[in-house]
Short mmCIF file of C-alpha atoms in Angstrom, two decimals:
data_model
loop_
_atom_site.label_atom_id
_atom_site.label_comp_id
_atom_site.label_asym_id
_atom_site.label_seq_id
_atom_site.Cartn_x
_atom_site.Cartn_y
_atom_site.Cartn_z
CA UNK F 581 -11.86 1.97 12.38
CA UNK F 582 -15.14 4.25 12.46
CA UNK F 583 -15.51 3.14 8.99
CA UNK F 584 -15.10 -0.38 9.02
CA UNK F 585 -17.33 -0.27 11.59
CA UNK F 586 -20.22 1.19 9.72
CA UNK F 587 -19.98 -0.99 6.90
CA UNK F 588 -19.51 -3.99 9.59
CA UNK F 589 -22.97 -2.96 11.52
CA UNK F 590 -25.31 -2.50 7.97
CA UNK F 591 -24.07 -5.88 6.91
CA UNK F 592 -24.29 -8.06 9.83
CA UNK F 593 -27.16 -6.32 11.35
CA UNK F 594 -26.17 -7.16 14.65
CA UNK F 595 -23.95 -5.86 16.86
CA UNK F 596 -22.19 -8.72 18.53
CA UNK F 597 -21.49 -10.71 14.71
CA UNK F 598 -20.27 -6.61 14.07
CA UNK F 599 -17.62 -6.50 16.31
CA UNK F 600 -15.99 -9.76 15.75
CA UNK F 601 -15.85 -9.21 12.15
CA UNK F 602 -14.19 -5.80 13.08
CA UNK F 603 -12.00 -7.61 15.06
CA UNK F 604 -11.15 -10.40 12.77
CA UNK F 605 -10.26 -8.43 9.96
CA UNK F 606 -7.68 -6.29 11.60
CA UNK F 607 -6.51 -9.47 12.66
CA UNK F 608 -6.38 -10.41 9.41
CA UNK F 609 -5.25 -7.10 7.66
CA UNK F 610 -2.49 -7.32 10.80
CA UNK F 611 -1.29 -10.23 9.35
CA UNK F 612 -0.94 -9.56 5.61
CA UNK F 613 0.18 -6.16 6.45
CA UNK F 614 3.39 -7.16 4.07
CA UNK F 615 1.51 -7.94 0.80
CA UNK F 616 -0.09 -4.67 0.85
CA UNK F 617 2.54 -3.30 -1.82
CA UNK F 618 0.89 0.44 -2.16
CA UNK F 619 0.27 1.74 0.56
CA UNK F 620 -2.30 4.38 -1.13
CA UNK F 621 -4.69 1.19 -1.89
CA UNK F 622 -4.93 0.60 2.24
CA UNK F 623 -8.84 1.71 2.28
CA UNK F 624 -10.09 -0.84 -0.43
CA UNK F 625 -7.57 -3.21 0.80
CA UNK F 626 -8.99 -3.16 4.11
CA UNK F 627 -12.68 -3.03 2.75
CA UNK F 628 -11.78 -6.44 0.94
CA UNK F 629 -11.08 -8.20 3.57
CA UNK F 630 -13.94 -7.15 5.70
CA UNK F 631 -15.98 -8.13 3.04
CA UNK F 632 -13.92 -11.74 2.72
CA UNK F 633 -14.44 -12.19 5.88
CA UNK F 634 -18.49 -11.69 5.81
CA UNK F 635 -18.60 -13.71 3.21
CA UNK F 636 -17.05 -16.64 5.05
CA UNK F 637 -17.62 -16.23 8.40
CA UNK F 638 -20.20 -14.51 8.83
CA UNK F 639 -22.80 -14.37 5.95
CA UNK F 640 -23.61 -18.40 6.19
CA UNK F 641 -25.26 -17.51 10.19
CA UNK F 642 -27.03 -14.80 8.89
CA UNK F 643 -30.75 -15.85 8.91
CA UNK F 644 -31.61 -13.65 6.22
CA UNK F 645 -31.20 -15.58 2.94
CA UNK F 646 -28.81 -14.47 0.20
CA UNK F 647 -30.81 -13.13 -2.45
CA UNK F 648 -30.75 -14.68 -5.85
CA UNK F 649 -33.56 -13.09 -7.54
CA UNK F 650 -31.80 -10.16 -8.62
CA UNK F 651 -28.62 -10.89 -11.10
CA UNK F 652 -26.20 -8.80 -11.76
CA UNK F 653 -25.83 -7.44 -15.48
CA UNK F 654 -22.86 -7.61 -17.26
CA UNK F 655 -22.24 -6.07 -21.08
CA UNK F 656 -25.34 -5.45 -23.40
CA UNK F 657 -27.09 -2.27 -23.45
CA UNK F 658 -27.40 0.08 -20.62
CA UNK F 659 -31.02 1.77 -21.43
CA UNK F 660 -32.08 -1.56 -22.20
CA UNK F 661 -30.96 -2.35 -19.05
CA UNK F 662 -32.49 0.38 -17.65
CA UNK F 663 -35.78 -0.13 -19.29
CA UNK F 664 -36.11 -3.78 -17.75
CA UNK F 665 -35.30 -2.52 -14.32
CA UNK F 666 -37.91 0.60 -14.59
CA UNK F 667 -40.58 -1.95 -16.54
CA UNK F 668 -41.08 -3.71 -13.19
CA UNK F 669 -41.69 -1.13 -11.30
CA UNK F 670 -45.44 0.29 -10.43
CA UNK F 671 -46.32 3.09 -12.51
CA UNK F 672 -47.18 4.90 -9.33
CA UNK F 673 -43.69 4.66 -8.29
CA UNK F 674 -42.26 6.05 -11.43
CA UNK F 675 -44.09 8.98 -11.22
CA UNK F 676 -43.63 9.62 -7.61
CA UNK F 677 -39.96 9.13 -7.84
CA UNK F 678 -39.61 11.70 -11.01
CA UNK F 679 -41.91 14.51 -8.53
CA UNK F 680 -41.97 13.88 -5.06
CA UNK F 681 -43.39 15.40 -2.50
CA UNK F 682 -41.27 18.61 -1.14
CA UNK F 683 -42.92 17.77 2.46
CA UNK F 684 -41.50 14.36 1.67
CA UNK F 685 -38.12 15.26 0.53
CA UNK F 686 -37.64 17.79 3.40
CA UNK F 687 -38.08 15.36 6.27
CA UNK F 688 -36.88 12.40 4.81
CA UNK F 689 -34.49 10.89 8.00
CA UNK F 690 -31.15 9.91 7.41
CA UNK F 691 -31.88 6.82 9.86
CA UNK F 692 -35.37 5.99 7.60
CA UNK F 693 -32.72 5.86 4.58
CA UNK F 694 -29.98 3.35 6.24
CA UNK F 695 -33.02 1.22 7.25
CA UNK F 696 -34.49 1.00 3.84
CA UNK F 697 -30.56 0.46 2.72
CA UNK F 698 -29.97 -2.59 5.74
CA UNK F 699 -33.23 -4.16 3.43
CA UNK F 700 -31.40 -3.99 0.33
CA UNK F 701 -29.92 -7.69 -0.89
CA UNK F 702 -26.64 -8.21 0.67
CA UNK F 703 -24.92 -7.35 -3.05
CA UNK F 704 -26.64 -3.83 -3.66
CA UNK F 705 -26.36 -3.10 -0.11
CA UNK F 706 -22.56 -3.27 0.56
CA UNK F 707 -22.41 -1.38 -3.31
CA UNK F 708 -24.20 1.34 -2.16
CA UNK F 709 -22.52 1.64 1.54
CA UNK F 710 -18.78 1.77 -0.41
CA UNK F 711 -19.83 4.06 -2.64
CA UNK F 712 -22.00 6.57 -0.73
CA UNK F 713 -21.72 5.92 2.61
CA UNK F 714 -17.63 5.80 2.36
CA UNK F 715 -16.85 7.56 -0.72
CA UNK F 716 -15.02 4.52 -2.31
CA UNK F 717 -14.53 5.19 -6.07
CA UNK F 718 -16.37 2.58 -8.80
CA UNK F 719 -12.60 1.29 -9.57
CA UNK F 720 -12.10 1.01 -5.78
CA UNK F 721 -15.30 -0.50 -4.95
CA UNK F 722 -15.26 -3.21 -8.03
CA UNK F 723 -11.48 -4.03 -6.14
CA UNK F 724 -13.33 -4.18 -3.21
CA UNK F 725 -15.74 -6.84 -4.04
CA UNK F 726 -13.62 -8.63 -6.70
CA UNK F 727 -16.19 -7.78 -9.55
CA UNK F 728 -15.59 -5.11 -13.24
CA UNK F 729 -16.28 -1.19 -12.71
CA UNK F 730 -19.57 -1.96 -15.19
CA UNK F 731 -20.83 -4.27 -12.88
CA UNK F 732 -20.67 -1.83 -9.43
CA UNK F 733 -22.11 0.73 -11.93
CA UNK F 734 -24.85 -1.71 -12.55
CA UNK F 735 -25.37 -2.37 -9.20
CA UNK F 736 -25.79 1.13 -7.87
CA UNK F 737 -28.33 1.40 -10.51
CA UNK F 738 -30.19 -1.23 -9.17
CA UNK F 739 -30.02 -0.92 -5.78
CA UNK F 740 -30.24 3.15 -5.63
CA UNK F 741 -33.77 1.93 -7.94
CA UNK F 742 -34.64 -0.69 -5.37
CA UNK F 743 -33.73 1.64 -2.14
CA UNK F 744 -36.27 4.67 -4.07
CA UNK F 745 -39.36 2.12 -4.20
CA UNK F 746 -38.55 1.26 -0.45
CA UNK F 747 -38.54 4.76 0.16
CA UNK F 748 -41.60 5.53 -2.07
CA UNK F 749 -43.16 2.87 0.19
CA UNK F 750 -42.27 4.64 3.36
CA UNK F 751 -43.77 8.12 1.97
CA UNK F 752 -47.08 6.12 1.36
CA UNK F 753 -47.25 4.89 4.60
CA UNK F 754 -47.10 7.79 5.68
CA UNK F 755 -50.19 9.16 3.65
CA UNK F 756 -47.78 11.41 1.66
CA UNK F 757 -48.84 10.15 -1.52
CA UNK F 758 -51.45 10.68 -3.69
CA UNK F 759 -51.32 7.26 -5.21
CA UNK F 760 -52.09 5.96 -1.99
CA UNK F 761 -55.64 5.80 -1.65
CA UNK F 762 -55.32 3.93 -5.44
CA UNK F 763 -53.10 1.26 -4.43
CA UNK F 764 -55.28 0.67 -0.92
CA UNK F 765 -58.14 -0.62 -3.84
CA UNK F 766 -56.39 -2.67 -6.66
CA UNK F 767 -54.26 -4.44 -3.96
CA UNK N 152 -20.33 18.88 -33.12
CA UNK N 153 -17.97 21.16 -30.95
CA UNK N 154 -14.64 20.11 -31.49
CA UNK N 155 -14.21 22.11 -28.12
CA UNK N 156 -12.45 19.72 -25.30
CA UNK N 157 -15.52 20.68 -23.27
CA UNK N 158 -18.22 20.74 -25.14
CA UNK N 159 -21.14 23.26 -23.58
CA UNK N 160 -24.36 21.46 -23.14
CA UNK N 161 -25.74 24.06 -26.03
CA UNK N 162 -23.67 22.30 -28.30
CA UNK N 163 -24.70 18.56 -27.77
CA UNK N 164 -27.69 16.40 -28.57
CA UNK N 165 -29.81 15.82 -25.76
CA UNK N 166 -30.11 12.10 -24.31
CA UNK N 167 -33.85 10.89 -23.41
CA UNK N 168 -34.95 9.81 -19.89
CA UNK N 169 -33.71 6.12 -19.96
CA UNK N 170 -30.12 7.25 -20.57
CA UNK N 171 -30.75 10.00 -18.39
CA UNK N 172 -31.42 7.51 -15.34
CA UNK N 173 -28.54 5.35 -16.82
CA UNK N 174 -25.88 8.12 -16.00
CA UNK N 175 -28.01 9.71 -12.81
CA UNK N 176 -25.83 7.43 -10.05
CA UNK N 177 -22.29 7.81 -12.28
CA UNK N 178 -23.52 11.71 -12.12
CA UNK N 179 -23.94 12.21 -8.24
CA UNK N 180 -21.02 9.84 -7.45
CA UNK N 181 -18.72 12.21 -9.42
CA UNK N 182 -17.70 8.85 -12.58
CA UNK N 183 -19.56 10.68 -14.93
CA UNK N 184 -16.27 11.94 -16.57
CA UNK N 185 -16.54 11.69 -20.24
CA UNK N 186 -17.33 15.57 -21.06
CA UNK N 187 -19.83 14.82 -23.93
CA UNK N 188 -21.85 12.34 -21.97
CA UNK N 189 -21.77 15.05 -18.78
CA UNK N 190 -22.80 18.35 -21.60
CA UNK N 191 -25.75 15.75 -22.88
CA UNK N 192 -26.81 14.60 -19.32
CA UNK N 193 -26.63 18.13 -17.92
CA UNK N 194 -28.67 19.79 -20.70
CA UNK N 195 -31.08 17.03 -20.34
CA UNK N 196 -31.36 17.71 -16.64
CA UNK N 197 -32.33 21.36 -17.74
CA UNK N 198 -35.19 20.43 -20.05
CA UNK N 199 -36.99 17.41 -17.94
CA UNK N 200 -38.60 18.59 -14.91
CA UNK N 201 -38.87 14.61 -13.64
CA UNK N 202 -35.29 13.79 -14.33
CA UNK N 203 -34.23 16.86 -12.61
CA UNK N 204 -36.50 16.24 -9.43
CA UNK N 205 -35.13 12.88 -9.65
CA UNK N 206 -31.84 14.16 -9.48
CA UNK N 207 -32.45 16.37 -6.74
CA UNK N 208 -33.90 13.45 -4.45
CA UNK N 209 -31.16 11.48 -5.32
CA UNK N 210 -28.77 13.94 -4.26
CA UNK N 211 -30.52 14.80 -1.01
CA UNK N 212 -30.55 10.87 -0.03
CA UNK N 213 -26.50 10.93 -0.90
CA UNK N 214 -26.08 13.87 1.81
CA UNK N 215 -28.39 12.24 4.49
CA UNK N 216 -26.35 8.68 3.88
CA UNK N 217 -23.08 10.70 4.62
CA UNK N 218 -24.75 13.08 7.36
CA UNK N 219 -26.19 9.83 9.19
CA UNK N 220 -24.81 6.63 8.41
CA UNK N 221 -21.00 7.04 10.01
CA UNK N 222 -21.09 5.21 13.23
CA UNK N 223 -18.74 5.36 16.38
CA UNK N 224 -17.13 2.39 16.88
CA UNK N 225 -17.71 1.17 20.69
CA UNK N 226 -14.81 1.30 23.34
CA UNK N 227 -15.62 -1.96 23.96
CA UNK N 228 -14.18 -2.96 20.20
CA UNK N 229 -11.47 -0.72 20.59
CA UNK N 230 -10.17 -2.62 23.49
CA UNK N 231 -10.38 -5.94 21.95
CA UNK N 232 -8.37 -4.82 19.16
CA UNK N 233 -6.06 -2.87 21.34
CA UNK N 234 -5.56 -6.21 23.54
CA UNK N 235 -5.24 -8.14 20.19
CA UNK N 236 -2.33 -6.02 19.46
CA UNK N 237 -0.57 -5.70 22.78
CA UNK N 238 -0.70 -9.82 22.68
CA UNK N 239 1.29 -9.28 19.31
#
């Protein structure tokens, strides 16, 4: 229950819509108890129809629109893949992320992180909460969300990328980085 | 090439930066499980300071999502569901 609730609260981000998705999919699960053949598979089972149920219910009165911009990837090359995701980000990212600051590192806040990950788009974000936040497997999590292993590997790639230059723009500011006083003049 | 099952990262080629942030999330998340791809990933890990602080921020942001991101789920919701199932 703890669990469903997490992943409930990051993708509804509010607490009343949270608790009556909660509610309706253990409703839901209740009900379909029987077609659950393995009993193994209940965790990703469960997960799936939490996340059917945001997607119908709840995801349409979100105000927040659902974000198109960034598509998923499917097939081709991976550090081509790679290389288009990192070729859009600053420079001054890129080399922050690769050495950050220790000070940086050592008081970075779990609650600064699962704000930066509430930002994400809605498709990265519930990636990243299965996979990190509740230790689903790629296998499970692609069962979760209906979509191939490649593409939740894609998407953690993306969104872990996307969740760093959030981060990267916490640490400047926070006057952490030295690329800050840069960015202040050719912005 | 080894024809050692595991191969040690000695006895591989080593991968460049782009692959190296290609397998960094399959790494951490424990679906890095081909051992050829883990000996070439590891020994580049050893060689590139950037990957490797990369690695380790990546790492310390998995522990602080685990550490911080579980929530409690209100007694409130409890008794709705509770209720929901009595009514059963």
């Amino acid at each position: 229950m703890d669990s469903l609730y997490a992943v409930a609260r990051r993708l509804t981000h509010n607490n009343t819509d949270c608790e009556d998705l909660v509610a309706e999919s253990v409703a839901k699960a209740w009900s379909a108890i029987k077609s659950l053949d393995d009993r193994s598979r209940f965790r990703p089972w469960m997960f799936r129809i939490l996340h059917n149920c945001f997607i119908s219910d709840y995801r349409k009165k979100s105000v927040r629109p659902v974000e198109t911009c960034y598509e998923d990837v499917t097939g081709g090359n991976d550090k081509e893949e790679v290389s288009n995701l990192l070729i859009k980000q600053p420079n001054e990212f890129l080399e922050w992320w690769g050495n950050p600051e220790k000070e940086f590192v050592n008081n970075l806040l779990g609650e600064d992180i699962m704000k930066a990950i509430e930002c994400l788009p809605e498709s990265f974000r519930i990636t990243v909460l299965l996979i990190n936040l509740e230790g689903l497997s790629y296998d499970e999590t692609a069962e979760v969300l209906g979509i191939p292993p490649g593409t939740v590997r894609s998407r953690m790639k993306r969104g872990r990328t996307l969740l760093q230059k959030q981060l990267w723009q916490h640490a400047q500011d926070a006057g952490l980085t030295a690329g800050n006083a840069t960015k202040e003049c050719t912005t | 090439m080894s024809s050692d099952k595991h191969p040690h990262h000695h006895d591989v080629e080593e991968i460049d930066c782009l692959e190296a942030i290609d397998n960094l999330y399959a790494y951490l998340d424990g679906e890095l499980t081909d051992d050829e791809t883990l000996a070439r990933f590891r020994k580049h890990l050893d060689h590139c300071k950037s990957c490797y602080s990369r690695s380790e921020l990546e790492g310390v942001i998995n522990e602080r999502i685990k550490e911080s991101g579980k929530g409690k789920t209100p007694d409130t919701l409890k008794d709705r569901i509770c209720d929901f199932l009595d009514d059963l």
